[in-house]
Tab-separated table of C-alpha atoms and ligand atoms in Angstrom:
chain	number	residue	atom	x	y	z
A	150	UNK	CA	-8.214	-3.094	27.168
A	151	UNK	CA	-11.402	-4.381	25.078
A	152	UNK	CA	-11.482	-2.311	22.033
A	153	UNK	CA	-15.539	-3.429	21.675
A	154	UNK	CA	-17.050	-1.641	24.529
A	155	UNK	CA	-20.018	-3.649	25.370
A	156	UNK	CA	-18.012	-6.827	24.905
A	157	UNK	CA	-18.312	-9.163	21.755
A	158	UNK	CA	-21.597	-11.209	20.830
A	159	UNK	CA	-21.514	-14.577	19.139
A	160	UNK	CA	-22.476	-12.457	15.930
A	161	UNK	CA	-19.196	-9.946	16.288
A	162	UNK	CA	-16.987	-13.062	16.688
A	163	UNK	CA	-18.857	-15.462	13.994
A	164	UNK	CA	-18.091	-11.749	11.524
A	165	UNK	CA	-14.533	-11.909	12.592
A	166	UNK	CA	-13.966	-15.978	11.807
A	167	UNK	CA	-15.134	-14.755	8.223
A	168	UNK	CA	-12.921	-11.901	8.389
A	169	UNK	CA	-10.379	-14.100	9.116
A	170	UNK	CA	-10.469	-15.661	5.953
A	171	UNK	CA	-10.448	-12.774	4.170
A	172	UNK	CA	-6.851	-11.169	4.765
A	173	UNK	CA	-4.536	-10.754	1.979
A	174	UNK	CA	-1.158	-10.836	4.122
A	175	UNK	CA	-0.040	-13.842	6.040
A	176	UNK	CA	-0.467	-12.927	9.426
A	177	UNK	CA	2.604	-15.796	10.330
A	178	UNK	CA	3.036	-18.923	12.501
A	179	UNK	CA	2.489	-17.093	15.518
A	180	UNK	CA	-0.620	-14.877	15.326
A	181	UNK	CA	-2.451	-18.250	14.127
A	182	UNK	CA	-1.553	-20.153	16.645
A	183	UNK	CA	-2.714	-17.013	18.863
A	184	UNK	CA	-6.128	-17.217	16.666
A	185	UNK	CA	-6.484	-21.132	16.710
A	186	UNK	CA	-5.286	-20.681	20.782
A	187	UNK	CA	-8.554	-18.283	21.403
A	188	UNK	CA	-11.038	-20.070	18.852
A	189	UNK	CA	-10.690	-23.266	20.497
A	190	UNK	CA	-10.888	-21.512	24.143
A	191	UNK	CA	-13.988	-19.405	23.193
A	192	UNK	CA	-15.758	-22.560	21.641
A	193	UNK	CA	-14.349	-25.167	23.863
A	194	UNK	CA	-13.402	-23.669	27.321
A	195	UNK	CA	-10.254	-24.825	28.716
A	196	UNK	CA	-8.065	-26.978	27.155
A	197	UNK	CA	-8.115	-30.447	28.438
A	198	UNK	CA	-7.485	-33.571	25.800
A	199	UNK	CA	-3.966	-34.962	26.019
A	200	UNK	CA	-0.766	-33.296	24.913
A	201	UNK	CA	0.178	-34.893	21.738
A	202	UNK	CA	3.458	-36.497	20.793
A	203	UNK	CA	6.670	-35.293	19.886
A	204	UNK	CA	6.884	-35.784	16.709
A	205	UNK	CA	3.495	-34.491	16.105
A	206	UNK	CA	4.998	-30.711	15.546
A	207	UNK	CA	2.231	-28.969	14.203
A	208	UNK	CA	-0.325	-30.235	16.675
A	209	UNK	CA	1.685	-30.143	19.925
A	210	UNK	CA	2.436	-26.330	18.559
A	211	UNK	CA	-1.718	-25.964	18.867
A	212	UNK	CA	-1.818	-27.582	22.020
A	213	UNK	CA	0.168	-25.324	23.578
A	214	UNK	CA	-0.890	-22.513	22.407
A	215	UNK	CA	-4.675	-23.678	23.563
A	216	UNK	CA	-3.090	-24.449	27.029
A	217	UNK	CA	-1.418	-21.425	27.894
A	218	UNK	CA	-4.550	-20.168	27.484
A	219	UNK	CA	-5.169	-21.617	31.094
A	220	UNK	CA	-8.879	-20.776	32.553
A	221	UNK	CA	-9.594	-18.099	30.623
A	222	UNK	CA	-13.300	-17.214	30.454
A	223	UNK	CA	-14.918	-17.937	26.975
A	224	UNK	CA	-16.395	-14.673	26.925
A	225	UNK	CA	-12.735	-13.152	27.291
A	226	UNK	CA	-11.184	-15.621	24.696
A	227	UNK	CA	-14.183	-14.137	21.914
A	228	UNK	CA	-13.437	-10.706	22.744
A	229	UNK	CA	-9.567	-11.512	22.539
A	230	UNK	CA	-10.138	-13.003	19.271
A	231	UNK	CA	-12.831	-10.443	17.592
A	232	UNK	CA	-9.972	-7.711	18.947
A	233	UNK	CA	-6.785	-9.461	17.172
A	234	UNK	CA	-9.137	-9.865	14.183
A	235	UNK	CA	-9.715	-5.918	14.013
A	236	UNK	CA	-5.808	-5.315	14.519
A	237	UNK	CA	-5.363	-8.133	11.642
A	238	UNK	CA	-7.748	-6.730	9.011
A	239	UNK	CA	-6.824	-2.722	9.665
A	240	UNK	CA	-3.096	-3.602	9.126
A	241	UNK	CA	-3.792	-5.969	6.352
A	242	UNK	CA	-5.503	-2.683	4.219
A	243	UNK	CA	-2.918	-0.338	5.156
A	244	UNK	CA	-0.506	-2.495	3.787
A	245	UNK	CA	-2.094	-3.673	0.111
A	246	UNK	CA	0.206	-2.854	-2.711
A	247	UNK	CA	0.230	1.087	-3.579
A	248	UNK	CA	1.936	2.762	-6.529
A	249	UNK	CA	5.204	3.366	-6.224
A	250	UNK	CA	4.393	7.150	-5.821
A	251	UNK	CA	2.399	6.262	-2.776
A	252	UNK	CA	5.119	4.167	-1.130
A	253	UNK	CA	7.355	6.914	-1.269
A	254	UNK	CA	8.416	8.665	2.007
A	255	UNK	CA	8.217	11.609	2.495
A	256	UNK	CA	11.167	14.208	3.534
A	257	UNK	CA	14.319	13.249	0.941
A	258	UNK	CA	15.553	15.738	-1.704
A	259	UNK	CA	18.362	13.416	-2.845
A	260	UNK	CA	16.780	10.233	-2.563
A	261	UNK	CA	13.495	8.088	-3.062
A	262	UNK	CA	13.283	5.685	-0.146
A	263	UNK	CA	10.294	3.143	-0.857
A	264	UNK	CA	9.046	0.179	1.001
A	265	UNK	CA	7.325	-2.838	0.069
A	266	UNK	CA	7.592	-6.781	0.686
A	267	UNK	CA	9.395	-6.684	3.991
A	268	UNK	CA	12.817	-4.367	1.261
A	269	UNK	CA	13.061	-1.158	2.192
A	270	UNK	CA	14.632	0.629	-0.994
A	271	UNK	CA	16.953	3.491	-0.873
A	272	UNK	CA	17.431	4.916	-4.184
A	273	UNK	CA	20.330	7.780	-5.255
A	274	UNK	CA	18.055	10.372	-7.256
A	275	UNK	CA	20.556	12.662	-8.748
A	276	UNK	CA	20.922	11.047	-12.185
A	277	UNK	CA	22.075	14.296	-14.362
A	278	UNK	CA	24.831	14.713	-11.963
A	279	UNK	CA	25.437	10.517	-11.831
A	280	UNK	CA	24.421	10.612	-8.426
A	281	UNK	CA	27.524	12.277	-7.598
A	282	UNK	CA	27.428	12.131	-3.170
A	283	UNK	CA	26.625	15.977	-1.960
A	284	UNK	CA	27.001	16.573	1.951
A	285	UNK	CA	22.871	16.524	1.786
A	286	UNK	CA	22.809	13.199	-0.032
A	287	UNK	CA	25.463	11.413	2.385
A	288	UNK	CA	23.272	13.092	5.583
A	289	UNK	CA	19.925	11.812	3.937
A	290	UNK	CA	21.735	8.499	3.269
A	291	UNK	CA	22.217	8.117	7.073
A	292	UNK	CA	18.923	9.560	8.069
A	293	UNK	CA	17.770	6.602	5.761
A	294	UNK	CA	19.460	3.539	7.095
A	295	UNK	CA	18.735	4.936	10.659
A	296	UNK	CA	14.848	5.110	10.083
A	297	UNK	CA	15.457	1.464	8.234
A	298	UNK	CA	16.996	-0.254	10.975
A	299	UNK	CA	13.857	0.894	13.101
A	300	UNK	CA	11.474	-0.319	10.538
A	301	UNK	CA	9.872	-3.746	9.513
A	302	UNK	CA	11.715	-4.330	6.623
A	303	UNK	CA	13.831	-7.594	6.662
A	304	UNK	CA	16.422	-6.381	3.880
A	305	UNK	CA	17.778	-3.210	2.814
A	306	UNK	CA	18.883	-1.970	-0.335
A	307	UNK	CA	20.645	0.937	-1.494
A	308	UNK	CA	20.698	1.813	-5.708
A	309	UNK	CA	20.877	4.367	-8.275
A	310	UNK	CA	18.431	6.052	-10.484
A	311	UNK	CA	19.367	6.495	-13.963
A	312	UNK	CA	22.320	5.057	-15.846
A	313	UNK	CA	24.937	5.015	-13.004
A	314	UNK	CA	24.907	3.558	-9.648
A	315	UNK	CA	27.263	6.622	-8.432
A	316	UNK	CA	29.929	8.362	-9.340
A	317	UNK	CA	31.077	9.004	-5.584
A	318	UNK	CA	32.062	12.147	-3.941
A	319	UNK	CA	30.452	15.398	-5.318
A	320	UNK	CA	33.194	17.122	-6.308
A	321	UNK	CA	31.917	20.161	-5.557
A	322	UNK	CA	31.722	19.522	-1.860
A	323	UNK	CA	35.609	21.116	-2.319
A	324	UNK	CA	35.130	23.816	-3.880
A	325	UNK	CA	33.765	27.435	-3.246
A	326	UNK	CA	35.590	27.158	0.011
A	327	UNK	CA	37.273	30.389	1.587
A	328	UNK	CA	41.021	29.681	2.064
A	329	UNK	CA	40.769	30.308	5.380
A	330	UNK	CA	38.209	28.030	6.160
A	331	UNK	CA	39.739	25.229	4.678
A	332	UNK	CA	41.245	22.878	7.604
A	333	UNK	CA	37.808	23.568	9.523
A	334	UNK	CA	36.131	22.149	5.941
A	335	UNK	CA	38.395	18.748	5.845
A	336	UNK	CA	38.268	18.192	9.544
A	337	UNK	CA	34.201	18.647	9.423
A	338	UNK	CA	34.115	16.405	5.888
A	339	UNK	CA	36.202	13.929	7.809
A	340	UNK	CA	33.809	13.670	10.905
A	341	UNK	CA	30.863	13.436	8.048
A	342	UNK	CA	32.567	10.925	6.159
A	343	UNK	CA	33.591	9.208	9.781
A	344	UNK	CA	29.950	9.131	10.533
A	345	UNK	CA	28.870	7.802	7.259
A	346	UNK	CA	30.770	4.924	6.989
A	347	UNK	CA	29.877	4.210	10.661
A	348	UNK	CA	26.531	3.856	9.620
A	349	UNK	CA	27.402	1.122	7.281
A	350	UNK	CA	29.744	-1.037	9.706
A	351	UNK	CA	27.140	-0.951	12.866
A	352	UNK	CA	23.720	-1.478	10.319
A	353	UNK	CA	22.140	-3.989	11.741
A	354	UNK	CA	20.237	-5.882	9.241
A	355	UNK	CA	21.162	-7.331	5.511
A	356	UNK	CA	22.039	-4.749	3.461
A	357	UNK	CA	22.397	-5.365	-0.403
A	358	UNK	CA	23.994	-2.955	-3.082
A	359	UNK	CA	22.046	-3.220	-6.310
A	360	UNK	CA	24.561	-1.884	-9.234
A	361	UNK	CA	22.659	-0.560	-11.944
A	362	UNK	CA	25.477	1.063	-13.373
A	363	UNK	CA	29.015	2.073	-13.329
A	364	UNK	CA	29.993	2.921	-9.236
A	365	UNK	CA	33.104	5.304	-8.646
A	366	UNK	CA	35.012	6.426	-5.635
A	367	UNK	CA	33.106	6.227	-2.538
A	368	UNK	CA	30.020	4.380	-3.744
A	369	UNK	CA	32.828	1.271	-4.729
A	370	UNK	CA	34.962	1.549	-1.333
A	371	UNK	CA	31.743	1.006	1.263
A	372	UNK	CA	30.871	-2.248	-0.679
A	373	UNK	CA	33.230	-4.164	1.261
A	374	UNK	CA	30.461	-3.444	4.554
A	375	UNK	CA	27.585	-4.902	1.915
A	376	UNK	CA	26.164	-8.442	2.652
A	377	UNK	CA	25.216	-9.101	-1.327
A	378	UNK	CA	26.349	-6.493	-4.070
A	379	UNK	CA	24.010	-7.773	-7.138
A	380	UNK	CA	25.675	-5.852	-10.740
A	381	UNK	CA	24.330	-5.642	-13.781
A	382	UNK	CA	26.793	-6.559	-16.560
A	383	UNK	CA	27.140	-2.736	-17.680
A	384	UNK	CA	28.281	-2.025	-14.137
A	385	UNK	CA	32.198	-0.780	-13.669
A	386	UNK	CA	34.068	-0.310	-10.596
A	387	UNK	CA	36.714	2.246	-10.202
A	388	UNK	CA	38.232	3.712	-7.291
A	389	UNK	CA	40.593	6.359	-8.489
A	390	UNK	CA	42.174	8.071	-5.448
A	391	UNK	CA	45.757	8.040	-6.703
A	392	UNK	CA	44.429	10.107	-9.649
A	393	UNK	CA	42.473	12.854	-6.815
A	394	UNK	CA	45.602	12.882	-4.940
A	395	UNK	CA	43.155	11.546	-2.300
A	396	UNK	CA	43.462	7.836	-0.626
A	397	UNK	CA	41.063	4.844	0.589
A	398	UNK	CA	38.103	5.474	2.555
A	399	UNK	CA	35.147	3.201	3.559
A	400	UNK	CA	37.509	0.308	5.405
A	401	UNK	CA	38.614	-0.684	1.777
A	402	UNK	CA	42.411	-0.132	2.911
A	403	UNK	CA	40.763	-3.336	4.749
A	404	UNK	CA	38.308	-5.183	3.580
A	405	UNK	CA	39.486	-4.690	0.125
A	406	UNK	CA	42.738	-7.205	0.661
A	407	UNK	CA	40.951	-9.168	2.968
A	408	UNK	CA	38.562	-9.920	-0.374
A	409	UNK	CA	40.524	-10.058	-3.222
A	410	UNK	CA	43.994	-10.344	-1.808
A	411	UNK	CA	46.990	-7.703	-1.679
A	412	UNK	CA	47.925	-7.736	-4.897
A	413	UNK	CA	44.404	-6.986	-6.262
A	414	UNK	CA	43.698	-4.874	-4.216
A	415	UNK	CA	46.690	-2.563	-4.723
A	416	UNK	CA	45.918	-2.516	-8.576
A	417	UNK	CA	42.796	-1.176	-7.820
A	418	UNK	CA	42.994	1.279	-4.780
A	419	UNK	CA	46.766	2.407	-5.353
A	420	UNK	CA	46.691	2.350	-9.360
A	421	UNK	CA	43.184	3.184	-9.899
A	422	UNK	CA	42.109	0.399	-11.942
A	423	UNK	CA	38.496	0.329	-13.584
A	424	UNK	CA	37.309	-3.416	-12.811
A	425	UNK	CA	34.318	-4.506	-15.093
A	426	UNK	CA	31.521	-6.305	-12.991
A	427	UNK	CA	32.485	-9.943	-14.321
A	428	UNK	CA	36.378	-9.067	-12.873
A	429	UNK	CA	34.937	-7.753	-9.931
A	430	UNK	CA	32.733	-10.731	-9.341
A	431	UNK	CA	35.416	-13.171	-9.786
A	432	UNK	CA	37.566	-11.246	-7.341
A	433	UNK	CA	35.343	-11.825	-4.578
A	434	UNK	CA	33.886	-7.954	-4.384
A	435	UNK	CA	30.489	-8.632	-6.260
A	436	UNK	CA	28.072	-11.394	-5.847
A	437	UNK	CA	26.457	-11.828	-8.439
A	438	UNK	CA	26.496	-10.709	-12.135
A	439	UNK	CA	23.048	-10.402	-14.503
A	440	UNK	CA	22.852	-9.553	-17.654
A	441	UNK	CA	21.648	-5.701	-18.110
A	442	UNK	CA	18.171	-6.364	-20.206
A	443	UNK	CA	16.869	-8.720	-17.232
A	444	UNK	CA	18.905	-7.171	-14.178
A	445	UNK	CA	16.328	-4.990	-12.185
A	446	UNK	CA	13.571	-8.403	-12.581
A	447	UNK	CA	16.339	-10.935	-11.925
A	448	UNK	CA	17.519	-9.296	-9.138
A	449	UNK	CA	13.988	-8.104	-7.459
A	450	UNK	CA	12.666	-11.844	-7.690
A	451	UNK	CA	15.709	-12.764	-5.851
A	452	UNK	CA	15.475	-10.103	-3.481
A	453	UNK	CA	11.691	-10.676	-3.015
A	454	UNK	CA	12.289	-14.311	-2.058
A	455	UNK	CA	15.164	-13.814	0.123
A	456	UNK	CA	12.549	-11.383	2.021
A	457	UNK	CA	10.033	-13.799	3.274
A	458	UNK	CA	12.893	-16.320	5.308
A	459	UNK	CA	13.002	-15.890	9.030
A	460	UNK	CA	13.289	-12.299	10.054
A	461	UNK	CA	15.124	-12.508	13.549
A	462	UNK	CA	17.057	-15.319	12.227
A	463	UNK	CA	18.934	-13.280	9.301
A	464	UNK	CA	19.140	-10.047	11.437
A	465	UNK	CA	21.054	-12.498	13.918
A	466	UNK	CA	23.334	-14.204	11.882
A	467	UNK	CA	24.404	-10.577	9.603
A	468	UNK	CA	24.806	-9.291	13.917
A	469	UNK	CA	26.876	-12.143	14.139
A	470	UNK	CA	29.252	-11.822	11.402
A	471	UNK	CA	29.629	-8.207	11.469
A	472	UNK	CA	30.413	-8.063	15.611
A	473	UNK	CA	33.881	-10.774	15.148
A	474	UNK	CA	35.073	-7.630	13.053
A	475	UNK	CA	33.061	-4.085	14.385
A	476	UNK	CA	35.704	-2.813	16.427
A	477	UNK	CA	38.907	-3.478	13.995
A	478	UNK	CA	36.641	-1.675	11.454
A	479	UNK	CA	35.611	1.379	13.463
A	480	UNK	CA	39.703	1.904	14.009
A	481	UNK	CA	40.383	1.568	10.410
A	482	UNK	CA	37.550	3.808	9.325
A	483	UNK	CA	38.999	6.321	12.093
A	484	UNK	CA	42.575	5.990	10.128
A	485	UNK	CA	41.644	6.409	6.717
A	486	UNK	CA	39.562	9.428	7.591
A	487	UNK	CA	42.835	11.146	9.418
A	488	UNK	CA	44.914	10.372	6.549
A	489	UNK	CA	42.233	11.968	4.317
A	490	UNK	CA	41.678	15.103	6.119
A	491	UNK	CA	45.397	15.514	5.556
A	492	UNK	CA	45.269	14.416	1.914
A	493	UNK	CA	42.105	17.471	0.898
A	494	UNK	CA	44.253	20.371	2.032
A	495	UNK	CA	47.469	18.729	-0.178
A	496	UNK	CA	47.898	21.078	-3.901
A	497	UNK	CA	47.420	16.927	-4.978
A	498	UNK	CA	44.322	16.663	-4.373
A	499	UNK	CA	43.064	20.586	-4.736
A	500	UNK	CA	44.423	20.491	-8.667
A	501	UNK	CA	43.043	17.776	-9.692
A	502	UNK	CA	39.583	18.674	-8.254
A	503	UNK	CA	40.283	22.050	-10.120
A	504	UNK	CA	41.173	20.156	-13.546
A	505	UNK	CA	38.184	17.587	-13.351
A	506	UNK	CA	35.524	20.905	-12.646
A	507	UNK	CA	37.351	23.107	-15.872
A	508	UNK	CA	37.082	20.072	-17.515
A	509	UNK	CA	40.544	19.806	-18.745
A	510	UNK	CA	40.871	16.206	-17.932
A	511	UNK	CA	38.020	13.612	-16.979
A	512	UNK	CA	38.945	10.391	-15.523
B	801	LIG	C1	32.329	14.813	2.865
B	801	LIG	C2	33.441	14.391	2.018
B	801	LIG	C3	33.522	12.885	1.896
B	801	LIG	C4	34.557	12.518	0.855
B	801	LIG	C5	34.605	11.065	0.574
B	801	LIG	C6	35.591	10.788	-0.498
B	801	LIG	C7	35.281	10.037	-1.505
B	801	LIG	C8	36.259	9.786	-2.609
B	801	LIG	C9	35.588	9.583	-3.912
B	801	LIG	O1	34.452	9.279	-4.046
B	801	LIG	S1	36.645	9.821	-5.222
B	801	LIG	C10	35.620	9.729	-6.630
B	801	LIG	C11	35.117	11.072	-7.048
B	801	LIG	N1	34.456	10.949	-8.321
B	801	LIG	C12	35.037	11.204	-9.466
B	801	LIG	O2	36.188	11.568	-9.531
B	801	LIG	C13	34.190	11.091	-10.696
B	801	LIG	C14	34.178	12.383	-11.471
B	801	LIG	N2	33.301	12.283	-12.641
B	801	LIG	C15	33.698	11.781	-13.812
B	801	LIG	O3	34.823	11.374	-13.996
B	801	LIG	C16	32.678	11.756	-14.898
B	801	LIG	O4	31.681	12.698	-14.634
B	801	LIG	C17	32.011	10.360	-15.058
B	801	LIG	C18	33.062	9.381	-15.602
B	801	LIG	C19	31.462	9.878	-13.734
B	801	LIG	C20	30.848	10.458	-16.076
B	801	LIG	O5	31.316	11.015	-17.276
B	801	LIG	P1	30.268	11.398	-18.449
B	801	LIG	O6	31.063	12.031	-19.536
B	801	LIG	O7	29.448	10.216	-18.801
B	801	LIG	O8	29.269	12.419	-17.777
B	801	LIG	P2	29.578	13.917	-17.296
B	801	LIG	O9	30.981	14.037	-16.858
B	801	LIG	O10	29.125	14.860	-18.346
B	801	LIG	O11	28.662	14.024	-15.999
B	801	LIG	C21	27.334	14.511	-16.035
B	801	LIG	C22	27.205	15.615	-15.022
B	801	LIG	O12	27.478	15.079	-13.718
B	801	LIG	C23	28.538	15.785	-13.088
B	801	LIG	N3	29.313	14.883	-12.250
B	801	LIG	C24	29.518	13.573	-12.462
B	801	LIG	N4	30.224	13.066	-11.462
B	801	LIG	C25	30.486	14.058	-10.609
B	801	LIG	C26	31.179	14.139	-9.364
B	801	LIG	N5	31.735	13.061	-8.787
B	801	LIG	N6	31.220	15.322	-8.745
B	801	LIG	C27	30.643	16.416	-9.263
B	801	LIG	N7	29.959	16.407	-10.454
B	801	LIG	C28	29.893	15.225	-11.103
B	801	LIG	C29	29.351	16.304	-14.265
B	801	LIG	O13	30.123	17.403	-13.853
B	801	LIG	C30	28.264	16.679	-15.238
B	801	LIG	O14	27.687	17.888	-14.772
B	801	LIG	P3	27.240	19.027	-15.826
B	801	LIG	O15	26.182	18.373	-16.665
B	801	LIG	O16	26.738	20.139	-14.980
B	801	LIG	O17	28.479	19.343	-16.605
């Protein structure tokens, strides 16, 4: 329906060819050709000069955009084109650059999800407590990468404020737990955790850990489901189950071999050892290492560029790679969490939750 009531003059549609020229954001291949299509048809009528070559991309593109336009009436073409201008310019100011304060959306406790240049950011805000995962910070987490799949953002990208990226489970999710409510806690943590994960093997577009800092636990184990984990040189990785009495979680009891091989992979989620990012790169489970002083502009320029390739095409090809493997991964992340539930009511795994929260021993 024609947004200008009274239909558009030659003044309303001479305003919007300036207008035109005025937008900040590339409007893309597509919505120019659309612009071009309805220009040519509201100054020239139909479209009737031959269709030209093969080779001649850029122009055949034109042509038959022009073309499709078939016999539509110049008058419709302007009003088309004064109405796609409108759309153009009132999305082009809503999206100019804001602070970061501005960006922020609303509705997380636990976390600052921002969005800018096609990266929506997800960002673990508990940095006294080392962004240690609560229940609420592993629900928001979800609630996050479910409103990010649905959104326009080409990548995704999940970090941590402060000095460390996480140091994984809360370990207070365990406690204060009435002894007889304690089988109903593990098997309702292990449908949580079940869920979580999930999340992580069915997301749908690129996602990309950025380590700031050391990463323990769970926050280590779900990198296996990342597309690029970027680590600053400060950044650790240690997965010390064996320690909790607990085991793997997050498919590593999976992905974690298929990576770095068996023997790797044992040393660090049977024996619990601490990899530093440069051993963790050159065993396959980090991308990239930067140095700390330049990571968070190294990594953003990276990010920033990888942002503006083809949209569909990336979402696509991740689809691709991740659906040869979606169902083995849903059955392991089903086995690890069955195993686990068992493993949280074992004395294992309650004393050494006990002797990390008295602070008798820390890992
Ligand atoms: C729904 C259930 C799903 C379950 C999924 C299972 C996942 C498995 C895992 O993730 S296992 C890994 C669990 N994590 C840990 O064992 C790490 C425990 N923390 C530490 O060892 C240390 O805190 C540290 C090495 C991360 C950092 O040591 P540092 O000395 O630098 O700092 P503090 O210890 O003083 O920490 C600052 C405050 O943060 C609290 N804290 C840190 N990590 C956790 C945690 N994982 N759980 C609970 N609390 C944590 C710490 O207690 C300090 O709090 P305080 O200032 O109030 O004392």
């Amino acid at each position: 329906m024609s947004k200008t009531a009274m239909g558009a003059s030659q003044k309303d549609f001479e305003s919007a060819m300036n207008q035109v020229k005025l937008l900040k954001k590339d409007p893309g291949n597509e919505v120019k050709l659309k612009l071009y299509a309805l220009y040519k048809q509201t100054t020239e009528g139909p479209c009737n000069t031959p269709r030209p070559g093969v080779f001649d991309l850029i122009n055949k593109a034109k042509w038959d955009a022009w073309n499709a336009l078939g016999n539509l009436p110049k008058e419709t073409a302007r009003q088309n084109y004064v109405d796609l201008v409108s759309d153009l310019s009132s999305s082009d100011s809503s999206s100019q650059v804001k602070p970061e304060a501005d960006r922020k959306q609303p509705g997380y406790e636990t976390l600052v999800v921002t969005s800018e240049d096609s990266i929506t950011k997800i960002m673990m805000n508990r940095p006294a407590k080392k962004n240690a995962l609560t229940v609420q910070m592993y629900r928001e987490i979800m609630l996050a990468l479910e409103a990010a799949s649905k959104d326009d953002s080409t990548l995704i990208v999940l970090t941590g404020n402060g000095d460390y990226y996480s140091s994984g489970n809360d370990l207070m999710n365990f406690m204060n737990i009435p002894p007889g409510e304690m089988e109903k806690e593990a098997k309702n943590g292990a449908i949580l955790l079940r869920d979580f994960v999930g999340c992580f093997i069915d997301f749908p577009k690129p996602l990309v850990a950025v380590i700031n800092g050391p990463a323990v636990g769970i926050s280590v184990t779900i990198l296996g489901l990342f597309d690029l984990v970027y680590a600053s040189d400060r950044a650790t990785f240690h997965t010390p189950f064996t320690h909790l009495g607990q085991s793997p979680e997050g498919c590593s009891s999976y992905t974690f071999p298929k990576i770095m091989g068996q023997a790797k992979a044992a040393e660090m989620l049977m024996f619990g050892k601490k990899l530093t990012a440069r051993e963790a790169c050159a065993q396959g489970l980090v991308t990239e290492v930067f140095p700390d002083s330049t990571f968070q502009k190294e990594v953003w320029t990276r990010l920033k560029a990888y942002s503006k390739l083809p949209r569909n095409a990336l979402h696509i090809s991740k689809q691709s790679i991740r659906n040869l493997e979606k169902e083995k991964l849903h059955a392991v992340n089903a086995g690890e969490n069955s195993v686990l539930q068992e493993r949280w009511l074992s004395d294992e795994c309650m004393n050494a939750v006990v002797s990390f929260l008295s602070r008798k021993a820390k890992l």
